[in-house]
Structure formats: structure tokens, C-alpha cells
């Protein structure tokens, strides 16, 4: 009995560890996927705003401030919340530049 106890303990620990990994791995992947998707959308909004800025006939200081803020947030990286904030700033700047055209 004393010889099999360490084997059973090691097997139990291995089983518990496998359970944690099986539970947490999909969550980590989903979180990473959400972060990458949010940043992809934010970069698309920033690129769209940059095109509108280049096409604008006049300067719009508020739009330039919003665009600079979006680029600053994007440079700092962060999570999905930062990506959504950067996308919103870029979207508002884009609307301002399009409104001037």
C-alpha cells in the first residue's frame, strides 16, 4: 500500500492539472481571439480615418485631436476595451472629416 500511494497521488495531481488546462485553454484562446479581433477593427477604423484626413480639403482641429488620440491608444496596445476606445475616436474623427467634404 505504501508503495502505490505516491503513484496514486501523482496520478490524481496529473488529472487535476489536466482538468484545469482543459478548462482554461479555451478561455485563453477566446480572450486572445477577442483581443485580436478588436484591434483589427480598430486598425481598420484608424486607416479609414487616415484616408478621410488625406482627402479633406481643410484642416479640422477636433478631428486631428481625436485621430491623434486614437493613434496614441493604438501605439500603447492594451486589451479589447482600449481597442474599442481607439476605434471610437477614429470613427468620430472620420465623421468630422467627411462632414467637411
Short mmCIF file of the N, C-alpha and C atoms (twelve columns), coordinates in Angstrom:
data_MODEL
# 
_entry.id   MODEL 
# 
loop_
_atom_site.group_PDB 
_atom_site.id 
_atom_site.type_symbol 
_atom_site.label_atom_id 
_atom_site.label_alt_id 
_atom_site.label_comp_id 
_atom_site.label_asym_id 
_atom_site.label_seq_id 
_atom_site.Cartn_x 
_atom_site.Cartn_y 
_atom_site.Cartn_z 
_atom_site.pdbx_PDB_model_num 
ATOM 1   N N  . UNK A 1   0.821   -1.187 0.000   1 
ATOM 2   C CA . UNK A 1   0.000   0.000  0.000   1 
ATOM 3   C C  . UNK A 1   0.868   1.255  0.000   1 
ATOM 4   N N  . UNK A 2   1.920   1.234  0.772   1 
ATOM 5   C CA . UNK A 2   2.776   2.417  0.870   1 
ATOM 6   C C  . UNK A 2   3.503   2.678  -0.437  1 
ATOM 7   N N  . UNK A 3   3.732   1.647  -1.234  1 
ATOM 8   C CA . UNK A 3   4.442   1.826  -2.484  1 
ATOM 9   C C  . UNK A 3   3.540   2.418  -3.570  1 
ATOM 10  N N  . UNK A 4   2.246   2.184  -3.514  1 
ATOM 11  C CA . UNK A 4   1.350   2.685  -4.550  1 
ATOM 12  C C  . UNK A 4   0.783   4.063  -4.237  1 
ATOM 13  N N  . UNK A 5   0.888   4.507  -2.993  1 
ATOM 14  C CA . UNK A 5   0.355   5.815  -2.617  1 
ATOM 15  C C  . UNK A 5   0.970   6.950  -3.432  1 
ATOM 16  N N  . UNK A 6   2.288   7.038  -3.613  1 
ATOM 17  C CA . UNK A 6   2.839   8.131  -4.432  1 
ATOM 18  C C  . UNK A 6   2.358   8.080  -5.884  1 
ATOM 19  N N  . UNK A 7   2.145   6.894  -6.400  1 
ATOM 20  C CA . UNK A 7   1.663   6.776  -7.773  1 
ATOM 21  C C  . UNK A 7   0.243   7.320  -7.881  1 
ATOM 22  N N  . UNK A 8   -0.604  6.964  -6.910  1 
ATOM 23  C CA . UNK A 8   -1.971  7.467  -6.923  1 
ATOM 24  C C  . UNK A 8   -2.007  8.982  -6.732  1 
ATOM 25  N N  . UNK A 9   -1.177  9.504  -5.858  1 
ATOM 26  C CA . UNK A 9   -1.122  10.957 -5.650  1 
ATOM 27  C C  . UNK A 9   -0.657  11.679 -6.918  1 
ATOM 28  N N  . UNK A 10  0.368   11.148 -7.541  1 
ATOM 29  C CA . UNK A 10  0.867   11.766 -8.781  1 
ATOM 30  C C  . UNK A 10  -0.198  11.681 -9.873  1 
ATOM 31  N N  . UNK A 11  -0.873  10.564 -9.976  1 
ATOM 32  C CA . UNK A 11  -1.941  10.426 -10.967 1 
ATOM 33  C C  . UNK A 11  -3.088  11.386 -10.703 1 
ATOM 34  N N  . UNK A 12  -3.439  11.547 -9.441  1 
ATOM 35  C CA . UNK A 12  -4.507  12.493 -9.073  1 
ATOM 36  C C  . UNK A 12  -4.128  13.928 -9.399  1 
ATOM 37  N N  . UNK A 13  -2.895  14.295 -9.063  1 
ATOM 38  C CA . UNK A 13  -2.420  15.649 -9.393  1 
ATOM 39  C C  . UNK A 13  -2.379  15.878 -10.898 1 
ATOM 40  N N  . UNK A 14  -1.964  14.869 -11.628 1 
ATOM 41  C CA . UNK A 14  -1.936  14.976 -13.082 1 
ATOM 42  C C  . UNK A 14  -3.341  15.133 -13.640 1 
ATOM 43  N N  . UNK A 15  -4.285  14.416 -13.097 1 
ATOM 44  C CA . UNK A 15  -5.678  14.510 -13.540 1 
ATOM 45  C C  . UNK A 15  -6.269  15.891 -13.233 1 
ATOM 46  N N  . UNK A 16  -6.003  16.406 -12.047 1 
ATOM 47  C CA . UNK A 16  -6.493  17.733 -11.680 1 
ATOM 48  C C  . UNK A 16  -5.842  18.797 -12.570 1 
ATOM 49  N N  . UNK A 17  -4.547  18.673 -12.804 1 
ATOM 50  C CA . UNK A 17  -3.856  19.624 -13.687 1 
ATOM 51  C C  . UNK A 17  -4.402  19.583 -15.104 1 
ATOM 52  N N  . UNK A 18  -4.672  18.399 -15.604 1 
ATOM 53  C CA . UNK A 18  -5.243  18.274 -16.946 1 
ATOM 54  C C  . UNK A 18  -6.638  18.891 -16.998 1 
ATOM 55  N N  . UNK A 19  -7.391  18.758 -15.936 1 
ATOM 56  C CA . UNK A 19  -8.721  19.374 -15.873 1 
ATOM 57  C C  . UNK A 19  -8.642  20.893 -15.926 1 
ATOM 58  N N  . UNK A 20  -7.686  21.478 -15.188 1 
ATOM 59  C CA . UNK A 20  -7.510  22.928 -15.219 1 
ATOM 60  C C  . UNK A 20  -7.103  23.401 -16.610 1 
ATOM 61  N N  . UNK A 21  -6.178  22.723 -17.214 1 
ATOM 62  C CA . UNK A 21  -5.722  23.113 -18.555 1 
ATOM 63  C C  . UNK A 21  -6.852  22.981 -19.563 1 
ATOM 64  N N  . UNK A 22  -7.619  21.914 -19.461 1 
ATOM 65  C CA . UNK A 22  -8.740  21.689 -20.378 1 
ATOM 66  C C  . UNK A 22  -9.798  22.777 -20.217 1 
ATOM 67  N N  . UNK A 23  -9.984  23.261 -19.020 1 
ATOM 68  C CA . UNK A 23  -10.965 24.310 -18.767 1 
ATOM 69  C C  . UNK A 23  -10.451 25.677 -19.173 1 
ATOM 70  N N  . UNK A 24  -9.204  25.978 -18.876 1 
ATOM 71  C CA . UNK A 24  -8.684  27.328 -19.091 1 
ATOM 72  C C  . UNK A 24  -8.203  27.587 -20.512 1 
ATOM 73  N N  . UNK A 25  -7.733  26.585 -21.211 1 
ATOM 74  C CA . UNK A 25  -7.188  26.803 -22.548 1 
ATOM 75  C C  . UNK A 25  -8.205  27.409 -23.519 1 
ATOM 76  N N  . UNK A 26  -9.430  26.918 -23.596 1 
ATOM 77  C CA . UNK A 26  -10.393 27.567 -24.499 1 
ATOM 78  C C  . UNK A 26  -10.696 29.017 -24.103 1 
ATOM 79  N N  . UNK A 27  -10.720 29.279 -22.804 1 
ATOM 80  C CA . UNK A 27  -10.956 30.661 -22.358 1 
ATOM 81  C C  . UNK A 27  -9.815  31.569 -22.774 1 
ATOM 82  N N  . UNK A 28  -8.588  31.102 -22.635 1 
ATOM 83  C CA . UNK A 28  -7.434  31.904 -23.044 1 
ATOM 84  C C  . UNK A 28  -7.463  32.163 -24.552 1 
ATOM 85  N N  . UNK A 29  -7.799  31.133 -25.308 1 
ATOM 86  C CA . UNK A 29  -7.869  31.294 -26.767 1 
ATOM 87  C C  . UNK A 29  -8.982  32.253 -27.158 1 
ATOM 88  N N  . UNK A 30  -10.141 32.158 -26.509 1 
ATOM 89  C CA . UNK A 30  -11.257 33.057 -26.817 1 
ATOM 90  C C  . UNK A 30  -10.901 34.497 -26.463 1 
ATOM 91  N N  . UNK A 31  -10.237 34.697 -25.346 1 
ATOM 92  C CA . UNK A 31  -9.827  36.038 -24.937 1 
ATOM 93  C C  . UNK A 31  -8.813  36.610 -25.925 1 
ATOM 94  N N  . UNK A 32  -7.864  35.797 -26.349 1 
ATOM 95  C CA . UNK A 32  -6.874  36.242 -27.324 1 
ATOM 96  C C  . UNK A 32  -7.530  36.558 -28.666 1 
ATOM 97  N N  . UNK A 33  -8.485  35.723 -29.060 1 
ATOM 98  C CA . UNK A 33  -9.194  35.958 -30.320 1 
ATOM 99  C C  . UNK A 33  -9.989  37.270 -30.245 1 
ATOM 100 N N  . UNK A 34  -10.658 37.523 -29.133 1 
ATOM 101 C CA . UNK A 34  -11.423 38.766 -28.961 1 
ATOM 102 C C  . UNK A 34  -10.506 39.977 -29.006 1 
ATOM 103 N N  . UNK A 35  -9.338  39.868 -28.383 1 
ATOM 104 C CA . UNK A 35  -8.386  40.984 -28.386 1 
ATOM 105 C C  . UNK A 35  -7.882  41.251 -29.800 1 
ATOM 106 N N  . UNK A 36  -7.505  40.190 -30.518 1 
ATOM 107 C CA . UNK A 36  -7.004  40.371 -31.884 1 
ATOM 108 C C  . UNK A 36  -8.076  40.928 -32.815 1 
ATOM 109 N N  . UNK A 37  -9.303  40.457 -32.648 1 
ATOM 110 C CA . UNK A 37  -10.401 40.947 -33.480 1 
ATOM 111 C C  . UNK A 37  -10.680 42.418 -33.203 1 
ATOM 112 N N  . UNK A 38  -10.678 42.801 -31.936 1 
ATOM 113 C CA . UNK A 38  -10.924 44.202 -31.577 1 
ATOM 114 C C  . UNK A 38  -9.840  45.111 -32.139 1 
ATOM 115 N N  . UNK A 39  -8.587  44.682 -32.071 1 
ATOM 116 C CA . UNK A 39  -7.507  45.514 -32.594 1 
ATOM 117 C C  . UNK A 39  -7.522  45.561 -34.109 1 
ATOM 118 N N  . UNK A 40  -7.951  44.507 -34.750 1 
ATOM 119 C CA . UNK A 40  -8.070  44.525 -36.203 1 
ATOM 120 C C  . UNK A 40  -9.127  45.542 -36.633 1 
ATOM 121 N N  . UNK A 41  -10.262 45.545 -35.940 1 
ATOM 122 C CA . UNK A 41  -11.320 46.516 -36.248 1 
ATOM 123 C C  . UNK A 41  -10.847 47.939 -35.958 1 
ATOM 124 N N  . UNK A 42  -10.110 48.122 -34.876 1 
ATOM 125 C CA . UNK A 42  -9.610  49.462 -34.545 1 
ATOM 126 C C  . UNK A 42  -8.627  49.950 -35.600 1 
ATOM 127 N N  . UNK A 43  -7.740  49.070 -36.049 1 
ATOM 128 C CA . UNK A 43  -6.786  49.482 -37.091 1 
ATOM 129 C C  . UNK A 43  -7.503  49.832 -38.392 1 
ATOM 130 N N  . UNK A 44  -8.567  49.110 -38.703 1 
ATOM 131 C CA . UNK A 44  -9.345  49.413 -39.908 1 
ATOM 132 C C  . UNK A 44  -10.006 50.787 -39.789 1 
ATOM 133 N N  . UNK A 45  -10.543 51.107 -38.617 1 
ATOM 134 C CA . UNK A 45  -11.147 52.424 -38.400 1 
ATOM 135 C C  . UNK A 45  -10.095 53.527 -38.490 1 
ATOM 136 N N  . UNK A 46  -8.928  53.287 -37.928 1 
ATOM 137 C CA . UNK A 46  -7.854  54.286 -37.982 1 
ATOM 138 C C  . UNK A 46  -7.403  54.500 -39.420 1 
ATOM 139 N N  . UNK A 47  -7.282  53.427 -40.184 1 
ATOM 140 C CA . UNK A 47  -6.893  53.552 -41.595 1 
ATOM 141 C C  . UNK A 47  -7.947  54.307 -42.395 1 
ATOM 142 N N  . UNK A 48  -9.207  54.039 -42.115 1 
ATOM 143 C CA . UNK A 48  -10.292 54.743 -42.802 1 
ATOM 144 C C  . UNK A 48  -10.263 56.226 -42.469 1 
ATOM 145 N N  . UNK A 49  -10.008 56.550 -41.217 1 
ATOM 146 C CA . UNK A 49  -9.922  57.957 -40.816 1 
ATOM 147 C C  . UNK A 49  -8.715  58.626 -41.471 1 
ATOM 148 N N  . UNK A 50  -7.617  57.905 -41.622 1 
ATOM 149 C CA . UNK A 50  -6.436  58.477 -42.272 1 
ATOM 150 C C  . UNK A 50  -6.722  58.811 -43.731 1 
ATOM 151 N N  . UNK A 51  -7.483  57.968 -44.406 1 
ATOM 152 C CA . UNK A 51  -7.856  58.247 -45.799 1 
ATOM 153 C C  . UNK A 51  -8.736  59.489 -45.854 1 
ATOM 154 N N  . UNK A 52  -9.692  59.597 -44.936 1 
ATOM 155 C CA . UNK A 52  -10.560 60.776 -44.905 1 
ATOM 156 C C  . UNK A 52  -9.757  62.032 -44.593 1 
ATOM 157 N N  . UNK A 53  -8.784  61.912 -43.707 1 
ATOM 158 C CA . UNK A 53  -7.931  63.061 -43.378 1 
ATOM 159 C C  . UNK A 53  -7.164  63.514 -44.606 1 
ATOM 160 N N  . UNK A 54  -6.606  62.571 -45.338 1 
ATOM 161 C CA . UNK A 54  -5.832  62.928 -46.526 1 
ATOM 162 C C  . UNK A 54  -6.710  63.532 -47.617 1 
ATOM 163 N N  . UNK A 55  -7.983  63.135 -47.652 1 
ATOM 164 C CA . UNK A 55  -8.880  63.640 -48.683 1 
ATOM 165 C C  . UNK A 55  -9.554  64.955 -48.293 1 
ATOM 166 N N  . UNK A 56  -9.468  65.334 -47.031 1 
ATOM 167 C CA . UNK A 56  -10.141 66.555 -46.568 1 
ATOM 168 C C  . UNK A 56  -9.488  67.789 -47.177 1 
ATOM 169 N N  . UNK A 57  -10.335 68.732 -47.547 1 
ATOM 170 C CA . UNK A 57  -9.847  69.968 -48.167 1 
ATOM 171 C C  . UNK A 57  -9.328  70.953 -47.123 1 
ATOM 172 N N  . UNK A 58  -9.899  70.925 -45.936 1 
ATOM 173 C CA . UNK A 58  -9.493  71.859 -44.881 1 
ATOM 174 C C  . UNK A 58  -9.067  71.086 -43.641 1 
ATOM 175 N N  . UNK A 59  -8.376  71.791 -42.773 1 
ATOM 176 C CA . UNK A 59  -7.972  71.194 -41.504 1 
ATOM 177 C C  . UNK A 59  -9.144  71.229 -40.539 1 
ATOM 178 N N  . UNK A 60  -9.292  70.182 -39.772 1 
ATOM 179 C CA . UNK A 60  -10.330 70.113 -38.739 1 
ATOM 180 C C  . UNK A 60  -9.612  69.773 -37.432 1 
ATOM 181 N N  . UNK A 61  -9.364  70.805 -36.595 1 
ATOM 182 C CA . UNK A 61  -8.567  70.570 -35.381 1 
ATOM 183 C C  . UNK A 61  -9.156  69.498 -34.451 1 
ATOM 184 N N  . UNK A 62  -10.473 69.479 -34.289 1 
ATOM 185 C CA . UNK A 62  -11.079 68.472 -33.410 1 
ATOM 186 C C  . UNK A 62  -10.860 67.065 -33.956 1 
ATOM 187 N N  . UNK A 63  -10.996 66.902 -35.261 1 
ATOM 188 C CA . UNK A 63  -10.766 65.586 -35.875 1 
ATOM 189 C C  . UNK A 63  -9.308  65.182 -35.747 1 
ATOM 190 N N  . UNK A 64  -8.407  66.133 -35.906 1 
ATOM 191 C CA . UNK A 64  -6.980  65.815 -35.757 1 
ATOM 192 C C  . UNK A 64  -6.655  65.404 -34.336 1 
ATOM 193 N N  . UNK A 65  -7.308  66.062 -33.353 1 
ATOM 194 C CA . UNK A 65  -7.083  65.699 -31.952 1 
ATOM 195 C C  . UNK A 65  -7.598  64.281 -31.682 1 
ATOM 196 N N  . UNK A 66  -8.785  63.976 -32.193 1 
ATOM 197 C CA . UNK A 66  -9.353  62.640 -31.998 1 
ATOM 198 C C  . UNK A 66  -8.497  61.569 -32.681 1 
ATOM 199 N N  . UNK A 67  -8.023  61.885 -33.879 1 
ATOM 200 C CA . UNK A 67  -7.195  60.931 -34.617 1 
ATOM 201 C C  . UNK A 67  -5.871  60.686 -33.893 1 
ATOM 202 N N  . UNK A 68  -5.262  61.755 -33.382 1 
ATOM 203 C CA . UNK A 68  -4.011  61.596 -32.633 1 
ATOM 204 C C  . UNK A 68  -4.238  60.754 -31.380 1 
ATOM 205 N N  . UNK A 69  -5.372  60.967 -30.736 1 
ATOM 206 C CA . UNK A 69  -5.693  60.180 -29.542 1 
ATOM 207 C C  . UNK A 69  -5.861  58.697 -29.906 1 
ATOM 208 N N  . UNK A 70  -6.537  58.434 -31.023 1 
ATOM 209 C CA . UNK A 70  -6.726  57.047 -31.456 1 
ATOM 210 C C  . UNK A 70  -5.389  56.386 -31.759 1 
ATOM 211 N N  . UNK A 71  -4.504  57.100 -32.432 1 
ATOM 212 C CA . UNK A 71  -3.183  56.530 -32.736 1 
ATOM 213 C C  . UNK A 71  -2.364  56.318 -31.473 1 
ATOM 214 N N  . UNK A 72  -2.495  57.228 -30.509 1 
ATOM 215 C CA . UNK A 72  -1.763  57.085 -29.249 1 
ATOM 216 C C  . UNK A 72  -2.244  55.856 -28.480 1 
ATOM 217 N N  . UNK A 73  -3.542  55.653 -28.445 1 
ATOM 218 C CA . UNK A 73  -4.087  54.464 -27.772 1 
ATOM 219 C C  . UNK A 73  -3.627  53.201 -28.493 1 
ATOM 220 N N  . UNK A 74  -3.636  53.237 -29.818 1 
ATOM 221 C CA . UNK A 74  -3.214  52.060 -30.597 1 
ATOM 222 C C  . UNK A 74  -1.732  51.765 -30.383 1 
ATOM 223 N N  . UNK A 75  -0.927  52.806 -30.230 1 
ATOM 224 C CA . UNK A 75  0.505   52.592 -30.011 1 
ATOM 225 C C  . UNK A 75  0.768   51.956 -28.649 1 
ATOM 226 N N  . UNK A 76  -0.085  52.265 -27.683 1 
ATOM 227 C CA . UNK A 76  0.082   51.718 -26.339 1 
ATOM 228 C C  . UNK A 76  -0.430  50.302 -26.192 1 
ATOM 229 N N  . UNK A 77  -1.102  49.810 -27.234 1 
ATOM 230 C CA . UNK A 77  -1.730  48.479 -27.216 1 
ATOM 231 C C  . UNK A 77  -2.748  48.421 -26.101 1 
ATOM 232 N N  . UNK A 78  -2.934  47.291 -25.501 1 
ATOM 233 C CA . UNK A 78  -3.930  47.125 -24.457 1 
ATOM 234 C C  . UNK A 78  -4.920  46.045 -24.834 1 
ATOM 235 N N  . UNK A 79  -5.990  46.019 -24.126 1 
ATOM 236 C CA . UNK A 79  -6.990  44.992 -24.338 1 
ATOM 237 C C  . UNK A 79  -8.090  45.433 -25.283 1 
ATOM 238 N N  . UNK A 80  -9.159  44.658 -25.312 1 
ATOM 239 C CA . UNK A 80  -10.289 44.985 -26.197 1 
ATOM 240 C C  . UNK A 80  -10.936 46.323 -25.868 1 
ATOM 241 N N  . UNK A 81  -10.960 46.707 -24.606 1 
ATOM 242 C CA . UNK A 81  -11.570 47.994 -24.245 1 
ATOM 243 C C  . UNK A 81  -10.772 49.150 -24.852 1 
ATOM 244 N N  . UNK A 82  -9.451  49.066 -24.822 1 
ATOM 245 C CA . UNK A 82  -8.620  50.101 -25.434 1 
ATOM 246 C C  . UNK A 82  -8.815  50.122 -26.938 1 
ATOM 247 N N  . UNK A 83  -8.967  48.968 -27.536 1 
ATOM 248 C CA . UNK A 83  -9.198  48.895 -28.982 1 
ATOM 249 C C  . UNK A 83  -10.528 49.536 -29.349 1 
ATOM 250 N N  . UNK A 84  -11.558 49.277 -28.553 1 
ATOM 251 C CA . UNK A 84  -12.863 49.885 -28.828 1 
ATOM 252 C C  . UNK A 84  -12.797 51.397 -28.674 1 
ATOM 253 N N  . UNK A 85  -12.060 51.879 -27.672 1 
ATOM 254 C CA . UNK A 85  -11.915 53.322 -27.479 1 
ATOM 255 C C  . UNK A 85  -11.166 53.957 -28.649 1 
ATOM 256 N N  . UNK A 86  -10.099 53.329 -29.095 1 
ATOM 257 C CA . UNK A 86  -9.347  53.846 -30.240 1 
ATOM 258 C C  . UNK A 86  -10.215 53.852 -31.496 1 
ATOM 259 N N  . UNK A 87  -10.998 52.807 -31.694 1 
ATOM 260 C CA . UNK A 87  -11.884 52.746 -32.857 1 
ATOM 261 C C  . UNK A 87  -12.939 53.838 -32.802 1 
ATOM 262 N N  . UNK A 88  -13.472 54.101 -31.627 1 
ATOM 263 C CA . UNK A 88  -14.487 55.149 -31.497 1 
ATOM 264 C C  . UNK A 88  -13.900 56.532 -31.783 1 
ATOM 265 N N  . UNK A 89  -12.701 56.806 -31.279 1 
ATOM 266 C CA . UNK A 89  -12.052 58.097 -31.574 1 
ATOM 267 C C  . UNK A 89  -11.816 58.238 -33.076 1 
ATOM 268 N N  . UNK A 90  -11.329 57.176 -33.698 1 
ATOM 269 C CA . UNK A 90  -11.063 57.219 -35.144 1 
ATOM 270 C C  . UNK A 90  -12.361 57.387 -35.928 1 
ATOM 271 N N  . UNK A 91  -13.422 56.720 -35.494 1 
ATOM 272 C CA . UNK A 91  -14.710 56.821 -36.171 1 
ATOM 273 C C  . UNK A 91  -15.258 58.243 -36.097 1 
ATOM 274 N N  . UNK A 92  -15.141 58.866 -34.915 1 
ATOM 275 C CA . UNK A 92  -15.617 60.250 -34.767 1 
ATOM 276 C C  . UNK A 92  -14.787 61.208 -35.613 1 
ATOM 277 N N  . UNK A 93  -13.474 60.999 -35.653 1 
ATOM 278 C CA . UNK A 93  -12.616 61.851 -36.491 1 
ATOM 279 C C  . UNK A 93  -12.977 61.669 -37.959 1 
ATOM 280 N N  . UNK A 94  -13.223 60.441 -38.357 1 
ATOM 281 C CA . UNK A 94  -13.606 60.154 -39.739 1 
ATOM 282 C C  . UNK A 94  -14.899 60.884 -40.106 1 
ATOM 283 N N  . UNK A 95  -15.889 60.854 -39.203 1 
ATOM 284 C CA . UNK A 95  -17.149 61.542 -39.459 1 
ATOM 285 C C  . UNK A 95  -16.947 63.056 -39.597 1 
ATOM 286 N N  . UNK A 96  -16.078 63.608 -38.757 1 
ATOM 287 C CA . UNK A 96  -15.816 65.051 -38.844 1 
ATOM 288 C C  . UNK A 96  -15.169 65.415 -40.164 1 
ATOM 289 N N  . UNK A 97  -14.187 64.635 -40.598 1 
ATOM 290 C CA . UNK A 97  -13.525 64.922 -41.871 1 
ATOM 291 C C  . UNK A 97  -14.479 64.732 -43.041 1 
ATOM 292 N N  . UNK A 98  -15.319 63.712 -42.982 1 
ATOM 293 C CA . UNK A 98  -16.279 63.500 -44.065 1 
ATOM 294 C C  . UNK A 98  -17.330 64.605 -44.088 1 
ATOM 295 N N  . UNK A 99  -17.661 65.149 -42.922 1 
ATOM 296 C CA . UNK A 99  -18.637 66.232 -42.848 1 
ATOM 297 C C  . UNK A 99  -18.107 67.529 -43.472 1 
ATOM 298 N N  . UNK A 100 -16.808 67.696 -43.515 1 
ATOM 299 C CA . UNK A 100 -16.206 68.894 -44.100 1 
ATOM 300 C C  . UNK A 100 -16.173 68.821 -45.612 1 
ATOM 301 N N  . UNK A 101 -16.243 67.628 -46.152 1 
ATOM 302 C CA . UNK A 101 -16.116 67.450 -47.612 1 
ATOM 303 C C  . UNK A 101 -17.353 67.880 -48.361 1 
# 
